[in-house]
């Protein structure tokens, strides 16, 4: 297997610290959380077990998991003051700005006063994010003030019920759960590194997560799942997809949902979410968007040797479940919060302020010329 040449701009290939949480691309394509392969976790664990693993270093026993899920369930509702703020945000706001504001505002209402409260703050955000997203969405788009609590056991099911107001199918619950597992953690990616830099100043959990949300928002990072959806919806058939993509490459446009900063030959999450996307397409009785997505994958590999990253087939999978495109990246927030918070805790446990140096490429030393003579 070819290893990707990791060098050049963007700090590529440089170690910026140690972590026990995750390995990415160790043999060109692998991904592990605390030593567990992500495909093993996707097959044999739930998202709540993965959250527990990232926050505590070990998978929970049944008793620990039951206690943890009860704790999270009790933290799902939003304070009235936060609901009032969410109601002020217009329907055409960027949903990632809503998540950022929701996180930051909750930090005003329930601050993390000291680091003994770090688990409490992380769990609060984990439990409250689905409601932050859906309360704003349903109020601004449908004029409905939803109840932020549900009887759904899992966070994935809870999100789907908040969004639709009805009990999701077992299949949709399962896909959401797998999706949240796949997105949970990814070593020193841009948003996690943002969170760690913020943590290294001994700032609070809410500030670290708010900064990370802003970083995830960009289309080169988490925003790619939405951008991929916008793209595939413009293609009328597999042949049209290939023709239009050829034009995009000719114009040197980036194709969202392809390529990766670390993986060289494939993203291990793709095969998993792609399989679910196919199942959902068949369940819906219309495979056209899935077929178009497969044509995109083939074309990018044949022409550029670029492979789908985690975002590409998430687009069609979420779409098949009726999730509005604008909520795709906020769902990523609901999941990656676990990785961010775990990294904040890890940074705090062995901290030195993160402060790299720069290579100066500016002017030689010079004197200020009085303004009248410039
Ligand atoms: C969950 C996540 O955040 S996964 C990433 C989500 N982001 C995307 O899907 C956005 C599209 N992809 C990209 O922009 C890039 O592949 C990134 C940002 C993910 C990685 O960037 P880099 O590490 O700089 O990419 P890399 O070094 O592999 O690029 C090699 C070449 O392939 C090109 N390339 C990489 N990805 C793409 C793409 N998606 N479309 C077109 N060309 C691409 C680069 O422009 C570069 O070409 P050049 O040598 O002529 O400049
Ligand atoms: O690791 C990265 O650069 C991007 C990322 O977060 C992911 O792929 O999940």
Coordinates of C-alpha atoms and ligand atoms in Angstrom, one line a residue:
X1 CA 0.0 0.0 0.0
X2 CA 1.4 3.4 -1.0
X3 CA 1.8 5.9 1.9
X4 CA 0.9 9.5 1.2
X5 CA 3.8 11.9 1.0
X6 CA 3.2 14.0 4.0
X7 CA 5.1 17.3 3.7
X8 CA 4.8 20.9 2.6
X9 CA 2.5 23.7 3.6
X10 CA -0.4 23.3 6.2
X11 CA 1.9 21.6 8.8
X12 CA 1.4 18.4 6.8
X13 CA 3.2 15.4 8.2
X14 CA 4.5 17.3 11.3
X15 CA 3.7 15.9 14.7
X16 CA 2.0 18.5 16.9
X17 CA 1.7 16.4 20.0
X18 CA 0.8 13.0 21.4
X19 CA -2.6 11.4 21.6
X20 CA -4.1 8.1 22.9
X21 CA -7.4 8.7 21.2
X22 CA -7.0 7.9 17.6
X23 CA -4.8 6.7 14.7
X24 CA -5.5 7.8 11.2
X25 CA -4.1 6.2 8.0
X26 CA -1.5 4.1 9.8
X27 CA -1.4 1.7 6.9
X28 CA -2.7 4.1 4.2
X29 CA -6.3 3.7 5.1
X30 CA -7.0 2.6 8.7
X31 CA -8.8 4.4 11.5
X32 CA -8.9 3.4 15.2
X33 CA -10.4 5.0 18.3
X34 CA -8.5 4.1 21.5
X35 CA -7.3 1.0 19.7
X36 CA -10.6 -0.2 18.3
X37 CA -11.0 -0.3 14.5
X38 CA -13.8 2.0 13.4
X39 CA -15.5 -0.7 11.4
X40 CA -15.6 -3.0 14.5
X41 CA -17.2 -0.1 16.5
X42 CA -19.7 0.6 13.7
X43 CA -20.7 -3.1 13.7
X44 CA -20.6 -3.9 17.4
X45 CA -21.1 -0.7 19.4
X46 CA -23.4 2.3 19.7
X47 CA -22.6 6.0 19.5
X48 CA -23.1 6.3 23.2
X49 CA -20.6 3.6 23.8
X50 CA -18.1 5.4 21.6
X51 CA -18.7 8.7 23.4
X52 CA -18.0 6.9 26.7
X53 CA -14.9 5.3 25.2
X54 CA -13.5 8.6 24.0
X55 CA -14.3 10.4 27.3
X56 CA -13.0 7.5 29.6
X57 CA -10.6 5.5 27.6
X58 CA -12.5 2.2 27.9
X59 CA -15.8 0.9 26.5
X60 CA -18.5 0.8 29.2
X61 CA -20.0 -2.2 30.9
X62 CA -23.8 -2.6 30.5
X63 CA -24.3 -1.0 33.9
X64 CA -22.0 1.9 33.1
X65 CA -23.7 2.4 29.7
X66 CA -27.2 2.4 31.2
X67 CA -26.1 5.0 33.8
X68 CA -24.4 7.1 31.1
X69 CA -27.5 7.0 28.8
X70 CA -29.8 8.0 31.6
X71 CA -27.4 10.9 32.4
X72 CA -27.5 12.1 28.7
X73 CA -31.2 11.7 28.5
X74 CA -31.7 14.0 31.5
X75 CA -29.5 16.7 29.8
X76 CA -31.4 16.9 26.5
X77 CA -33.8 19.8 27.2
X78 CA -32.8 23.4 26.5
X79 CA -33.0 26.3 29.0
X80 CA -35.8 28.9 28.1
X81 CA -33.2 31.6 27.6
X82 CA -31.4 29.6 24.9
X83 CA -34.7 28.8 23.2
X84 CA -35.4 32.6 23.1
X85 CA -32.0 33.2 21.5
X86 CA -32.6 30.4 18.9
X87 CA -36.0 32.0 18.0
X88 CA -34.2 35.2 17.1
X89 CA -32.0 33.6 14.5
X90 CA -33.5 33.9 11.0
X91 CA -34.3 31.0 8.8
X92 CA -31.6 32.0 6.2
X93 CA -28.8 31.9 8.8
X94 CA -26.1 29.3 8.2
X95 CA -27.0 26.4 10.5
X96 CA -23.4 26.1 11.6
X97 CA -23.6 29.7 12.9
X98 CA -26.7 28.5 14.8
X99 CA -24.7 25.7 16.4
X100 CA -21.8 28.0 17.2
X101 CA -24.1 30.5 18.8
X102 CA -26.0 27.8 20.6
X103 CA -22.8 26.4 22.1
X104 CA -21.5 29.7 23.0
X105 CA -24.7 30.9 24.6
X106 CA -25.1 27.7 26.7
X107 CA -21.6 28.5 28.0
X108 CA -23.0 31.8 29.4
X109 CA -25.9 30.1 31.1
X110 CA -24.0 27.0 32.4
X111 CA -20.3 27.9 32.4
X112 CA -17.6 25.3 33.1
X113 CA -16.3 27.0 36.2
X114 CA -13.3 24.7 36.6
X115 CA -11.9 21.6 35.0
X116 CA -13.5 19.2 37.5
X117 CA -16.7 20.0 35.4
X118 CA -15.2 19.0 32.1
X119 CA -17.2 15.8 31.7
X120 CA -20.4 17.6 32.7
X121 CA -19.9 20.3 30.1
X122 CA -19.0 17.8 27.4
X123 CA -22.0 15.6 28.2
X124 CA -24.3 18.6 28.3
X125 CA -23.3 19.7 24.8
X126 CA -23.5 16.2 23.5
X127 CA -27.1 15.8 24.8
X128 CA -28.2 19.3 23.9
X129 CA -26.8 19.7 20.3
X130 CA -29.7 17.8 18.6
X131 CA -32.2 20.1 20.2
X132 CA -30.2 23.2 19.5
X133 CA -30.2 22.3 15.8
X134 CA -33.8 21.1 15.6
X135 CA -35.4 23.8 17.8
X136 CA -34.0 26.5 15.6
X137 CA -34.8 24.6 12.4
X138 CA -38.4 23.8 13.2
X139 CA -39.2 27.2 14.6
X140 CA -37.5 29.2 11.8
X141 CA -38.8 27.0 8.9
X142 CA -42.2 25.7 10.2
X143 CA -43.1 28.1 13.0
X144 CA -43.2 25.1 15.4
X145 CA -41.9 25.3 19.0
X146 CA -40.9 21.7 19.4
X147 CA -40.6 19.8 22.7
X148 CA -36.9 19.2 23.1
X149 CA -37.3 15.9 24.9
X150 CA -38.2 12.6 23.3
X151 CA -38.6 9.0 24.4
X152 CA -35.9 7.9 21.9
X153 CA -33.1 6.0 23.7
X154 CA -30.3 6.9 21.3
X155 CA -29.0 10.3 20.4
X156 CA -29.4 9.5 16.7
X157 CA -33.1 8.4 17.2
X158 CA -33.6 11.5 19.4
X159 CA -32.4 13.8 16.6
X160 CA -34.6 12.2 13.9
X161 CA -37.7 12.4 16.2
X162 CA -37.0 16.0 17.0
X163 CA -36.6 16.8 13.3
X164 CA -39.6 15.0 12.0
X165 CA -41.9 14.9 15.0
X166 CA -42.5 11.2 14.5
X167 CA -40.8 7.9 15.6
X168 CA -38.0 7.0 13.2
X169 CA -37.7 3.5 11.7
X170 CA -35.3 1.0 13.1
X171 CA -33.2 1.3 9.9
X172 CA -33.0 5.1 10.1
X173 CA -32.0 4.9 13.8
X174 CA -29.3 2.4 12.9
X175 CA -27.9 4.5 10.0
X176 CA -27.8 7.7 12.2
X177 CA -26.0 5.7 15.0
X178 CA -23.4 4.4 12.5
X179 CA -23.0 7.8 11.0
X180 CA -22.4 9.4 14.4
X181 CA -19.8 6.7 15.1
X182 CA -18.0 7.3 11.8
X183 CA -17.7 11.0 12.3
X184 CA -16.8 11.0 16.0
X185 CA -13.0 11.3 16.1
X186 CA -10.2 11.9 13.7
X187 CA -6.9 12.8 15.5
X188 CA -5.4 16.2 14.8
X189 CA -7.8 17.4 12.0
X190 CA -8.3 21.1 11.6
X191 CA -11.3 21.5 14.0
X192 CA -9.9 19.3 16.7
X193 CA -6.6 21.1 16.5
X194 CA -8.4 24.4 16.9
X195 CA -10.0 22.9 20.1
X196 CA -6.7 21.8 21.4
X197 CA -5.0 25.2 20.7
X198 CA -7.8 26.9 22.6
X199 CA -7.6 24.3 25.5
X200 CA -3.8 24.9 25.7
X201 CA -4.5 28.4 26.9
X202 CA -6.5 26.9 29.8
X203 CA -9.7 28.2 28.3
X204 CA -13.1 26.7 29.0
X205 CA -14.8 23.7 27.2
X206 CA -17.5 25.9 25.5
X207 CA -14.9 28.2 24.0
X208 CA -12.9 25.2 22.7
X209 CA -16.0 23.7 21.1
X210 CA -17.2 27.1 19.7
X211 CA -13.9 27.6 17.9
X212 CA -14.0 24.0 16.6
X213 CA -17.5 24.5 15.1
X214 CA -16.2 27.6 13.3
X215 CA -13.4 25.5 11.8
X216 CA -15.6 22.6 10.8
X217 CA -17.9 24.9 9.0
X218 CA -15.6 25.4 6.0
X219 CA -16.1 23.3 2.7
X220 CA -12.6 21.9 2.8
X221 CA -13.6 20.2 6.2
X222 CA -17.0 19.3 7.5
X223 CA -18.9 21.5 5.1
X224 CA -18.0 19.1 2.3
X225 CA -21.0 16.8 2.9
X226 CA -23.4 19.6 2.1
X227 CA -21.3 20.7 -0.9
X228 CA -21.2 17.2 -2.2
X229 CA -25.1 17.0 -2.0
X230 CA -25.4 20.3 -3.9
X231 CA -23.2 18.9 -6.6
X232 CA -24.8 15.4 -7.1
X233 CA -28.2 16.9 -7.2
X234 CA -27.2 18.9 -10.3
X235 CA -26.3 15.7 -12.2
X236 CA -29.2 14.1 -14.2
X237 CA -27.6 10.7 -14.8
X238 CA -24.3 8.8 -14.3
X239 CA -23.1 9.9 -17.8
X240 CA -24.0 13.5 -17.1
X241 CA -22.1 13.3 -13.8
X242 CA -19.0 12.1 -15.5
X243 CA -19.2 14.8 -18.2
X244 CA -19.8 17.6 -15.7
X245 CA -17.1 16.5 -13.4
X246 CA -14.6 16.4 -16.4
X247 CA -15.5 20.1 -16.9
X248 CA -15.0 20.9 -13.2
X249 CA -11.6 19.3 -13.2
X250 CA -10.6 21.1 -16.4
X251 CA -11.6 24.4 -14.7
X252 CA -9.4 23.3 -11.7
X253 CA -12.4 23.2 -9.4
X254 CA -12.3 21.1 -6.2
X255 CA -14.7 18.2 -6.1
X256 CA -16.2 18.1 -2.7
X257 CA -16.2 14.8 -0.8
X258 CA -13.0 13.6 -2.5
X259 CA -9.5 13.4 -1.3
X260 CA -8.0 13.6 2.1
X261 CA -5.1 15.2 3.9
X262 CA -3.9 12.0 5.5
X263 CA -5.4 8.9 3.7
X264 CA -3.6 7.8 0.6
X265 CA -5.8 5.1 -1.1
X266 CA -9.2 5.1 0.7
X267 CA -11.1 6.5 3.6
X268 CA -12.2 3.5 5.7
X269 CA -15.5 5.2 6.6
X270 CA -16.5 5.4 3.0
X271 CA -17.2 1.7 2.4
X272 CA -19.4 1.6 5.5
X273 CA -21.6 4.7 4.8
X274 CA -21.7 3.8 1.1
X275 CA -23.3 0.4 1.9
X276 CA -25.9 2.1 4.0
X277 CA -26.6 4.6 1.3
X278 CA -27.2 1.7 -1.2
X279 CA -29.6 0.0 1.3
X280 CA -31.5 3.2 1.8
X281 CA -31.8 3.9 -1.9
X282 CA -33.3 0.4 -2.4
X283 CA -35.6 0.9 0.6
X284 CA -36.8 4.2 -1.0
X285 CA -37.3 2.4 -4.4
X286 CA -35.2 4.9 -6.3
X287 CA -31.5 4.3 -6.8
X288 CA -30.8 7.1 -9.3
X289 CA -28.9 9.4 -6.9
X290 CA -27.0 6.4 -5.5
X291 CA -26.1 5.4 -9.1
X292 CA -24.9 8.9 -9.9
X293 CA -22.8 8.9 -6.7
X294 CA -21.1 5.6 -7.7
X295 CA -20.4 7.1 -11.2
X296 CA -18.7 10.1 -9.5
X297 CA -16.6 7.7 -7.4
X298 CA -15.5 5.7 -10.5
X299 CA -14.8 8.8 -12.5
X300 CA -12.6 10.5 -9.8
X301 CA -10.6 7.3 -9.2
X302 CA -10.1 6.6 -12.9
X303 CA -9.1 10.2 -13.8
X304 CA -7.3 11.5 -10.7
X305 CA -6.9 8.5 -8.4
X306 CA -8.9 10.4 -5.8
X307 CA -11.2 8.5 -3.5
X308 CA -14.4 9.4 -1.6
X309 CA -13.8 10.6 1.9
X310 CA -16.3 10.1 4.7
X311 CA -18.4 13.0 3.5
X312 CA -19.3 11.9 0.0
X313 CA -21.8 9.0 0.5
X314 CA -23.0 10.7 3.7
X315 CA -24.7 13.2 1.4
X316 CA -26.9 10.6 -0.4
X317 CA -27.5 8.6 2.8
X318 CA -28.7 11.6 4.8
X319 CA -30.8 12.7 1.7
X320 CA -32.5 9.3 1.5
X321 CA -33.5 9.7 5.2
X322 CA -35.2 13.0 4.4
X323 CA -32.7 15.1 6.2
X324 CA -32.5 18.7 4.8
X325 CA -29.1 19.4 3.2
X326 CA -28.4 22.4 5.4
X327 CA -28.4 20.2 8.5
X328 CA -25.7 17.8 7.2
X329 CA -22.8 19.6 8.7
X330 CA -24.5 20.4 12.1
X331 CA -25.0 16.6 12.4
X332 CA -21.2 16.3 12.1
X333 CA -21.0 18.7 15.0
X334 CA -23.2 16.5 17.1
X335 CA -20.8 13.6 16.6
X336 CA -17.4 15.3 16.4
X337 CA -18.1 17.0 19.7
X338 CA -17.0 13.8 21.3
X339 CA -13.6 13.9 19.7
X340 CA -13.2 17.6 20.3
X341 CA -14.0 17.3 24.0
X342 CA -11.9 14.2 24.5
X343 CA -8.9 16.1 22.9
X344 CA -9.6 19.1 25.2
X345 CA -9.4 16.8 28.2
X346 CA -6.2 15.1 26.9
X347 CA -4.6 18.5 26.2
X348 CA -5.4 19.6 29.7
X349 CA -4.0 16.5 31.3
X350 CA -0.5 17.3 30.0
X351 CA -0.5 20.9 28.9
X352 CA 1.9 23.3 27.4
X353 CA 0.5 26.3 25.5
X354 CA 0.6 25.6 21.8
X355 CA 2.6 28.3 20.2
X356 CA 4.5 27.4 17.0
X357 CA 6.9 29.7 15.2
X358 CA 6.7 31.3 11.7
X359 CA 9.3 31.7 9.0
X360 CA 9.5 35.4 8.4
X361 CA 9.3 36.4 4.7
X362 CA 8.5 40.2 5.1
X363 CA 10.5 43.4 4.7
X364 CA 14.0 43.9 5.9
X365 CA 14.2 46.2 9.0
X366 CA 13.3 49.8 8.1
X367 CA 12.6 53.1 9.6
X368 CA 9.3 54.9 9.8
X369 CA 9.2 57.8 7.3
X370 CA 7.2 60.8 8.7
X371 CA 3.7 60.7 7.2
X372 CA 4.2 64.1 5.4
X373 CA 7.2 62.5 3.4
X374 CA 5.6 59.2 2.4
Ligands
LIG1 C1 -14.4 15.1 7.1 C2 -13.4 15.8 6.3 O1 -13.1 16.9 6.7 S1 -12.8 15.0 5.0 C3 -12.3 16.3 3.9 C4 -13.5 17.0 3.4 N1 -13.2 18.0 2.3 C5 -13.4 17.8 1.0 O2 -14.0 16.8 0.6 C6 -13.0 18.9 0.1 C7 -12.3 18.4 -1.2 N2 -11.0 17.9 -0.9 C8 -10.0 18.7 -0.7 O3 -10.0 19.9 -0.9 C9 -8.6 18.1 -0.4 O4 -8.5 16.8 -0.8 C10 -8.4 18.1 1.2 C11 -8.6 19.5 1.7 C12 -9.4 17.2 1.9 C13 -7.0 17.7 1.4 O5 -6.1 18.6 0.9 P1 -4.6 18.3 0.6 O6 -4.0 17.5 1.7 O7 -3.9 19.6 0.3 O8 -4.7 17.4 -0.7 P2 -3.6 16.6 -1.5 O9 -2.2 17.0 -1.1 O10 -3.9 15.2 -1.5 O11 -3.8 17.2 -3.0 C14 -3.1 16.6 -4.1 C15 -3.6 17.2 -5.4 O12 -4.9 16.7 -5.6 C16 -5.8 17.8 -5.8 N3 -7.0 17.5 -5.1 C17 -7.2 17.0 -3.9 N4 -8.5 16.9 -3.6 C18 -9.1 17.3 -4.7 C19 -10.5 17.3 -5.0 N5 -11.4 17.0 -4.1 N6 -10.9 17.8 -6.2 C20 -10.0 18.1 -7.1 N7 -8.6 18.1 -6.9 C21 -8.2 17.6 -5.7 C22 -5.1 19.0 -5.1 O13 -5.6 20.2 -5.6 C23 -3.7 18.7 -5.4 O14 -3.4 19.1 -6.7 P3 -2.1 19.9 -7.1 O15 -0.9 19.0 -6.7 O16 -2.2 20.1 -8.6 O17 -2.1 21.1 -6.3
LIG2 O1 -8.7 14.4 9.4 C1 -9.0 15.3 8.6 O2 -8.2 16.1 8.0 C2 -10.4 15.6 8.3 C3 -11.4 15.0 9.2 O3 -11.7 15.5 10.3 C4 -12.0 13.7 8.9 O4 -11.7 13.2 7.8 O5 -12.9 13.2 9.6

